[in-house]
Amino acid sequence: MLQPKPHNTSPTLAGLQSLVREDLARVDQVILSHIDSGVPLIPKLARHIIAAGGKRLRPALTLLCAKLCGYSGARHIHLAACVEFIHTATLLHDDVVDESALRRGNATANDIWGNKASVLVGDFLLSRAFQLMVSDGSLKVLKILSDTSAIIAQGEVLQLSTANNPETTQEQYLEVITAKTAALFSAACELGAVVSDKTDREEALRQAGLSLGIAFQIMDDALDYSASQATLGKEVGDDFREGKVTLPVILAYARSDKEERVFWKRTIEDQEMQAGDLERAIEIINKYQSIDSSIALAETYCESARAQLGNFPRSAEKDALLETIDFCTQRAY
């Protein structure tokens, strides 16, 4: 089971949430105003996935990083909404590709309205994101977010090429999650410096976001084999049942004996599932301490993220960002 590193007080997102609460409410208003459509299914489906909540971490990072850089305008509100639109669109597409029926404890949009509607509404949200990018008027912003959207799409396709292959390497896995997840974290943070015209802070926040995003996804993948459904917000073992090759499996397979590798080939590669297979997979993963190794790797990326903030002066915003990084490797959801 997942064993977080002990701290005197467990890090939370409370500092981040308190600092951006008012701005995040404005972001939500922008989002709701931009999902209106004369086609009734579009706002209905979009509201369903947006209402599912989640931590709103990516737009919150844009808001926080703008505050960290001393920004006092309003551009960061629309750009944070843009980041959330891109993220929500990828969730809709992901659930279709993964054939997921549950997200954050709720039925997925594709489970309710079908794959076609989910894909097309995901495309609608991406279109709204690009409209917001253009309305900002900055070519730099447009380049950052359009490049990020392309990288995410490439990551999705790259993941297909590693699906069901237990011999996927750690390097290939990191390439996938860097594109699929970390790229948007990176852009979200970098935008805070861009809207603030703090060119000397852009690279540090871009790199901090990238490292945080990689760590976040590693932890997500570890939690799939170590959390409870109540805390995870989805079915435990979803990645295993879908044949996803994540870091816990990669590490366990590399350390497995011949008999155990036969098990991984049957379940992950051939998708021949039997009763008790998930429990067996978790047993092997625990035997080789793959969760602990995953957490250790996530922590190295968190250390890199912290290091990028070294030249920022002490502030409530910096403290909140550092605590968010700490939260990443100690969260239970």
Tab-separated table of C-alpha atoms in Angstrom:
chain	number	residue	atom	x	y	z
A	1	MET	CA	0.000	0.000	0.000
A	2	LEU	CA	1.015	3.596	-0.587
A	3	GLN	CA	3.012	4.897	2.366
A	4	PRO	CA	3.456	8.698	2.223
A	5	LYS	CA	6.622	10.137	3.673
A	6	PRO	CA	5.881	11.315	7.231
A	7	HIS	CA	5.679	15.048	7.872
A	8	ASN	CA	4.908	16.990	11.003
A	9	THR	CA	1.876	18.370	9.194
A	10	SER	CA	0.556	16.913	5.988
A	11	PRO	CA	0.746	19.324	3.051
A	12	THR	CA	-2.570	20.338	1.512
A	13	LEU	CA	-3.866	22.544	-1.277
A	14	ALA	CA	-5.465	24.901	1.271
A	15	GLY	CA	-2.852	27.635	0.782
A	16	LEU	CA	-3.211	27.525	-2.993
A	17	GLN	CA	-7.006	27.447	-2.829
A	18	SER	CA	-7.269	30.371	-0.404
A	19	LEU	CA	-5.004	32.580	-2.520
A	20	VAL	CA	-6.851	31.964	-5.794
A	21	ARG	CA	-10.420	31.391	-4.534
A	22	GLU	CA	-11.861	34.662	-5.821
A	23	ASP	CA	-10.020	34.475	-9.138
A	24	LEU	CA	-11.034	30.838	-9.581
A	25	ALA	CA	-14.680	31.816	-9.119
A	26	ARG	CA	-14.194	34.305	-11.956
A	27	VAL	CA	-12.620	31.563	-14.052
A	28	ASP	CA	-15.688	29.396	-13.472
A	29	GLN	CA	-17.890	32.254	-14.668
A	30	VAL	CA	-15.857	32.530	-17.862
A	31	ILE	CA	-16.077	28.787	-18.394
A	32	LEU	CA	-19.843	28.689	-17.912
A	33	SER	CA	-20.375	31.649	-20.248
A	34	HIS	CA	-18.305	29.989	-22.963
A	35	ILE	CA	-20.056	26.614	-22.950
A	36	ASP	CA	-23.379	28.158	-23.933
A	37	SER	CA	-24.528	26.936	-27.306
A	38	GLY	CA	-27.663	26.742	-29.413
A	39	VAL	CA	-27.109	22.985	-29.465
A	40	PRO	CA	-28.573	21.862	-26.096
A	41	LEU	CA	-26.410	18.758	-25.756
A	42	ILE	CA	-23.189	20.795	-25.719
A	43	PRO	CA	-23.785	22.743	-22.474
A	44	LYS	CA	-25.501	19.729	-20.901
A	45	LEU	CA	-22.556	17.412	-21.501
A	46	ALA	CA	-19.942	20.088	-20.795
A	47	ARG	CA	-21.615	21.059	-17.512
A	48	HIS	CA	-21.645	17.396	-16.500
A	49	ILE	CA	-17.878	16.968	-16.655
A	50	ILE	CA	-17.128	20.466	-15.328
A	51	ALA	CA	-19.513	19.963	-12.400
A	52	ALA	CA	-17.649	16.758	-11.523
A	53	GLY	CA	-15.219	19.179	-9.927
A	54	GLY	CA	-11.743	17.946	-9.284
A	55	LYS	CA	-8.997	20.098	-7.855
A	56	ARG	CA	-8.919	22.635	-10.720
A	57	LEU	CA	-5.185	22.421	-10.190
A	58	ARG	CA	-4.038	23.528	-13.628
A	59	PRO	CA	-5.987	26.810	-13.831
A	60	ALA	CA	-5.190	27.421	-10.164
A	61	LEU	CA	-1.485	27.186	-11.019
A	62	THR	CA	-1.888	29.832	-13.721
A	63	LEU	CA	-3.602	32.125	-11.228
A	64	LEU	CA	-1.068	31.472	-8.472
A	65	CYS	CA	1.977	31.928	-10.716
A	66	ALA	CA	0.582	35.227	-11.981
A	67	LYS	CA	0.242	36.370	-8.371
A	68	LEU	CA	3.731	35.060	-7.633
A	69	CYS	CA	5.039	37.356	-10.381
A	70	GLY	CA	3.127	40.350	-9.064
A	71	TYR	CA	0.460	40.485	-11.784
A	72	SER	CA	-2.564	42.665	-11.065
A	73	GLY	CA	-4.538	42.627	-14.327
A	74	ALA	CA	-7.274	40.311	-15.602
A	75	ARG	CA	-5.692	38.388	-18.491
A	76	HIS	CA	-4.828	35.462	-16.246
A	77	ILE	CA	-8.555	34.780	-15.664
A	78	HIS	CA	-9.305	34.006	-19.302
A	79	LEU	CA	-6.037	32.132	-19.763
A	80	ALA	CA	-6.753	29.974	-16.724
A	81	ALA	CA	-10.157	29.201	-18.267
A	82	CYS	CA	-8.376	28.315	-21.489
A	83	VAL	CA	-6.105	25.892	-19.619
A	84	GLU	CA	-9.132	24.253	-17.993
A	85	PHE	CA	-10.920	23.934	-21.352
A	86	ILE	CA	-7.913	22.131	-22.827
A	87	HIS	CA	-7.733	19.852	-19.791
A	88	THR	CA	-11.470	19.084	-19.837
A	89	ALA	CA	-11.394	18.324	-23.543
A	90	THR	CA	-8.570	15.834	-23.019
A	91	LEU	CA	-10.550	14.179	-20.213
A	92	LEU	CA	-13.520	13.688	-22.526
A	93	HIS	CA	-11.286	12.209	-25.206
A	94	ASP	CA	-9.358	10.075	-22.688
A	95	ASP	CA	-12.522	8.509	-21.300
A	96	VAL	CA	-13.594	7.507	-24.796
A	97	VAL	CA	-10.218	6.005	-25.661
A	98	ASP	CA	-10.027	4.211	-22.299
A	99	GLU	CA	-13.704	3.181	-22.389
A	100	SER	CA	-14.001	4.492	-18.826
A	101	ALA	CA	-17.379	4.440	-17.099
A	102	LEU	CA	-16.408	6.347	-13.946
A	103	ARG	CA	-14.548	9.595	-13.304
A	104	ARG	CA	-14.244	11.208	-9.856
A	105	GLY	CA	-16.953	8.896	-8.618
A	106	ASN	CA	-19.457	9.912	-11.309
A	107	ALA	CA	-20.543	8.308	-14.557
A	108	THR	CA	-18.441	9.548	-17.465
A	109	ALA	CA	-19.979	11.601	-20.251
A	110	ASN	CA	-19.335	8.827	-22.753
A	111	ASP	CA	-21.110	6.349	-20.487
A	112	ILE	CA	-24.192	8.604	-20.421
A	113	TRP	CA	-24.276	10.180	-23.888
A	114	GLY	CA	-22.027	7.890	-25.900
A	115	ASN	CA	-18.615	8.192	-27.523
A	116	LYS	CA	-19.594	10.330	-30.496
A	117	ALA	CA	-21.102	13.106	-28.401
A	118	SER	CA	-18.162	13.074	-25.980
A	119	VAL	CA	-15.555	13.378	-28.724
A	120	LEU	CA	-17.417	16.157	-30.498
A	121	VAL	CA	-18.065	18.168	-27.327
A	122	GLY	CA	-14.378	17.718	-26.486
A	123	ASP	CA	-13.608	19.258	-29.868
A	124	PHE	CA	-16.012	22.108	-29.078
A	125	LEU	CA	-14.185	22.834	-25.826
A	126	LEU	CA	-10.840	22.868	-27.625
A	127	SER	CA	-12.318	25.359	-30.093
A	128	ARG	CA	-13.422	27.545	-27.199
A	129	ALA	CA	-9.906	27.338	-25.782
A	130	PHE	CA	-8.449	28.600	-29.040
A	131	GLN	CA	-10.983	31.430	-29.167
A	132	LEU	CA	-9.839	32.513	-25.703
A	133	MET	CA	-6.192	32.290	-26.768
A	134	VAL	CA	-6.808	34.514	-29.778
A	135	SER	CA	-8.843	37.026	-27.789
A	136	ASP	CA	-5.898	37.459	-25.407
A	137	GLY	CA	-3.995	39.011	-28.311
A	138	SER	CA	-0.541	37.688	-27.444
A	139	LEU	CA	1.329	35.652	-30.032
A	140	LYS	CA	3.523	34.265	-27.248
A	141	VAL	CA	0.470	32.987	-25.370
A	142	LEU	CA	-0.962	31.555	-28.580
A	143	LYS	CA	2.304	29.748	-29.320
A	144	ILE	CA	2.633	28.323	-25.801
A	145	LEU	CA	-0.903	26.943	-25.677
A	146	SER	CA	-1.153	25.796	-29.301
A	147	ASP	CA	2.194	24.012	-28.998
A	148	THR	CA	1.003	22.448	-25.745
A	149	SER	CA	-2.227	21.230	-27.358
A	150	ALA	CA	-0.222	19.565	-30.129
A	151	ILE	CA	2.150	17.957	-27.613
A	152	ILE	CA	-0.767	16.563	-25.599
A	153	ALA	CA	-2.318	15.051	-28.729
A	154	GLN	CA	1.014	13.470	-29.653
A	155	GLY	CA	1.271	12.062	-26.147
A	156	GLU	CA	-2.132	10.450	-26.480
A	157	VAL	CA	-1.106	8.752	-29.704
A	158	LEU	CA	2.255	7.731	-28.240
A	159	GLN	CA	0.453	6.100	-25.324
A	160	LEU	CA	-1.486	3.956	-27.781
A	161	SER	CA	1.799	2.613	-29.103
A	162	THR	CA	2.850	1.472	-25.610
A	163	ALA	CA	-0.546	0.126	-24.560
A	164	ASN	CA	-0.604	-3.549	-23.601
A	165	ASN	CA	3.178	-3.843	-23.848
A	166	PRO	CA	4.684	-4.767	-20.458
A	167	GLU	CA	8.171	-4.403	-21.960
A	168	THR	CA	7.672	-0.649	-22.277
A	169	THR	CA	10.679	1.104	-20.771
A	170	GLN	CA	10.680	3.704	-18.039
A	171	GLU	CA	12.056	6.192	-20.562
A	172	GLN	CA	9.124	5.578	-22.932
A	173	TYR	CA	6.687	5.943	-20.046
A	174	LEU	CA	8.221	9.259	-19.018
A	175	GLU	CA	8.025	10.482	-22.601
A	176	VAL	CA	4.293	9.713	-22.650
A	177	ILE	CA	3.431	11.413	-19.357
A	178	THR	CA	5.640	14.402	-20.110
A	179	ALA	CA	3.563	15.021	-23.223
A	180	LYS	CA	0.168	13.897	-21.951
A	181	THR	CA	0.153	15.513	-18.528
A	182	ALA	CA	3.228	17.575	-17.704
A	183	ALA	CA	3.092	19.795	-20.805
A	184	LEU	CA	-0.138	21.436	-19.633
A	185	PHE	CA	1.176	21.888	-16.078
A	186	SER	CA	4.226	23.543	-17.613
A	187	ALA	CA	2.204	25.888	-19.791
A	188	ALA	CA	-0.153	26.735	-16.926
A	189	CYS	CA	2.750	27.895	-14.767
A	190	GLU	CA	4.650	29.662	-17.545
A	191	LEU	CA	1.595	31.733	-18.450
A	192	GLY	CA	1.741	33.344	-15.008
A	193	ALA	CA	5.104	34.875	-15.870
A	194	VAL	CA	4.104	35.725	-19.447
A	195	VAL	CA	1.060	37.819	-18.473
A	196	SER	CA	3.235	39.544	-15.870
A	197	ASP	CA	5.911	40.418	-18.462
A	198	LYS	CA	8.477	38.712	-16.245
A	199	THR	CA	10.565	37.147	-19.005
A	200	ASP	CA	13.281	36.300	-16.488
A	201	ARG	CA	10.806	34.070	-14.622
A	202	GLU	CA	9.283	32.223	-17.577
A	203	GLU	CA	11.813	29.409	-17.869
A	204	ALA	CA	11.880	28.716	-14.120
A	205	LEU	CA	8.096	28.440	-13.931
A	206	ARG	CA	7.944	26.410	-17.136
A	207	GLN	CA	10.440	23.901	-15.751
A	208	ALA	CA	8.826	23.869	-12.305
A	209	GLY	CA	5.455	23.098	-13.883
A	210	LEU	CA	6.945	20.386	-16.071
A	211	SER	CA	8.573	18.612	-13.123
A	212	LEU	CA	5.449	18.975	-11.003
A	213	GLY	CA	3.309	17.536	-13.797
A	214	ILE	CA	5.551	14.496	-14.211
A	215	ALA	CA	5.507	13.860	-10.459
A	216	PHE	CA	1.740	14.328	-10.350
A	217	GLN	CA	1.147	11.711	-13.061
A	218	ILE	CA	3.569	9.222	-11.514
A	219	MET	CA	1.627	9.520	-8.261
A	220	ASP	CA	-1.691	9.153	-10.079
A	221	ASP	CA	-0.447	5.909	-11.576
A	222	ALA	CA	0.865	4.662	-8.229
A	223	LEU	CA	-2.450	5.433	-6.545
A	224	ASP	CA	-4.290	3.272	-9.070
A	225	TYR	CA	-2.726	0.239	-7.401
A	226	SER	CA	-2.656	1.481	-3.826
A	227	ALA	CA	-5.611	3.729	-2.976
A	228	SER	CA	-9.236	2.944	-2.237
A	229	GLN	CA	-12.047	3.730	-4.676
A	230	ALA	CA	-13.558	6.119	-2.117
A	231	THR	CA	-10.449	8.312	-2.067
A	232	LEU	CA	-9.368	7.800	-5.677
A	233	GLY	CA	-12.674	8.794	-7.263
A	234	LYS	CA	-12.486	6.007	-9.813
A	235	GLU	CA	-12.305	2.266	-9.764
A	236	VAL	CA	-9.030	1.014	-8.318
A	237	GLY	CA	-7.199	-1.033	-10.915
A	238	ASP	CA	-8.705	0.764	-13.911
A	239	ASP	CA	-5.255	1.090	-15.483
A	240	PHE	CA	-4.668	-2.643	-15.039
A	241	ARG	CA	-8.010	-3.632	-16.575
A	242	GLU	CA	-7.413	-1.281	-19.521
A	243	GLY	CA	-3.955	-2.733	-20.140
A	244	LYS	CA	-2.208	0.569	-19.439
A	245	VAL	CA	1.488	0.183	-18.851
A	246	THR	CA	2.296	2.598	-16.044
A	247	LEU	CA	5.388	2.883	-13.884
A	248	PRO	CA	4.340	0.384	-11.158
A	249	VAL	CA	3.851	-2.284	-13.840
A	250	ILE	CA	7.047	-1.372	-15.703
A	251	LEU	CA	9.108	-1.675	-12.531
A	252	ALA	CA	7.383	-4.859	-11.383
A	253	TYR	CA	7.773	-6.507	-14.788
A	254	ALA	CA	11.478	-5.652	-14.942
A	255	ARG	CA	11.974	-7.284	-11.531
A	256	SER	CA	9.643	-10.249	-12.056
A	257	ASP	CA	10.685	-13.854	-12.439
A	258	LYS	CA	9.728	-15.990	-15.442
A	259	GLU	CA	6.400	-17.124	-14.004
A	260	GLU	CA	5.406	-13.607	-13.024
A	261	ARG	CA	6.268	-12.300	-16.478
A	262	VAL	CA	3.912	-14.890	-17.950
A	263	PHE	CA	1.208	-13.390	-15.722
A	264	TRP	CA	1.935	-9.863	-16.975
A	265	LYS	CA	1.940	-11.039	-20.599
A	266	ARG	CA	-1.442	-12.751	-20.158
A	267	THR	CA	-3.123	-9.863	-18.357
A	268	ILE	CA	-1.547	-6.734	-19.830
A	269	GLU	CA	-0.547	-7.864	-23.311
A	270	ASP	CA	-3.224	-10.453	-24.125
A	271	GLN	CA	-5.921	-8.851	-21.946
A	272	GLU	CA	-7.016	-12.269	-20.716
A	273	MET	CA	-8.380	-11.385	-17.300
A	274	GLN	CA	-9.416	-13.875	-14.637
A	275	ALA	CA	-10.900	-13.495	-11.184
A	276	GLY	CA	-8.249	-12.422	-8.709
A	277	ASP	CA	-5.853	-11.009	-11.311
A	278	LEU	CA	-5.923	-7.476	-9.923
A	279	GLU	CA	-5.089	-8.778	-6.462
A	280	ARG	CA	-2.252	-10.830	-7.945
A	281	ALA	CA	-0.940	-7.792	-9.815
A	282	ILE	CA	-0.948	-5.714	-6.618
A	283	GLU	CA	0.789	-8.572	-4.782
A	284	ILE	CA	3.629	-8.655	-7.333
A	285	ILE	CA	3.880	-4.861	-7.395
A	286	ASN	CA	4.183	-4.824	-3.602
A	287	LYS	CA	6.648	-7.713	-3.618
A	288	TYR	CA	9.075	-5.685	-5.692
A	289	GLN	CA	8.310	-2.386	-3.914
A	290	SER	CA	7.262	-0.796	-7.183
A	291	ILE	CA	5.036	1.748	-5.436
A	292	ASP	CA	7.863	2.902	-3.182
A	293	SER	CA	10.162	3.195	-6.190
A	294	SER	CA	7.511	5.187	-8.068
A	295	ILE	CA	7.104	7.588	-5.151
A	296	ALA	CA	10.873	7.989	-4.905
A	297	LEU	CA	11.065	8.949	-8.581
A	298	ALA	CA	8.154	11.369	-8.187
A	299	GLU	CA	9.996	12.965	-5.280
A	300	THR	CA	13.087	13.576	-7.423
A	301	TYR	CA	10.915	15.530	-9.861
A	302	CYS	CA	9.371	17.449	-6.976
A	303	GLU	CA	12.875	18.339	-5.812
A	304	SER	CA	13.587	19.691	-9.299
A	305	ALA	CA	10.398	21.757	-9.162
A	306	ARG	CA	11.362	23.187	-5.762
A	307	ALA	CA	14.842	24.049	-7.017
A	308	GLN	CA	13.362	26.139	-9.848
A	309	LEU	CA	11.711	28.373	-7.258
A	310	GLY	CA	14.948	29.067	-5.387
A	311	ASN	CA	15.428	32.555	-6.812
A	312	PHE	CA	11.894	33.713	-6.073
A	313	PRO	CA	11.614	35.909	-2.964
A	314	ARG	CA	9.702	34.560	0.015
A	315	SER	CA	5.964	35.226	-0.235
A	316	ALA	CA	2.619	33.633	0.554
A	317	GLU	CA	2.380	32.638	-3.112
A	318	LYS	CA	5.771	30.936	-3.094
A	319	ASP	CA	4.914	29.095	0.131
A	320	ALA	CA	1.631	27.916	-1.384
A	321	LEU	CA	3.385	26.692	-4.530
A	322	LEU	CA	5.998	24.827	-2.499
A	323	GLU	CA	3.270	23.211	-0.408
A	324	THR	CA	1.449	22.210	-3.600
A	325	ILE	CA	4.639	20.466	-4.730
A	326	ASP	CA	4.903	18.712	-1.354
A	327	PHE	CA	1.238	17.701	-1.589
A	328	CYS	CA	1.903	15.975	-4.889
A	329	THR	CA	3.834	13.046	-3.415
A	330	GLN	CA	1.780	12.748	-0.244
A	331	ARG	CA	-1.761	12.936	-1.503
A	332	ALA	CA	-4.210	10.077	-1.167
A	333	TYR	CA	-6.366	11.162	-4.136
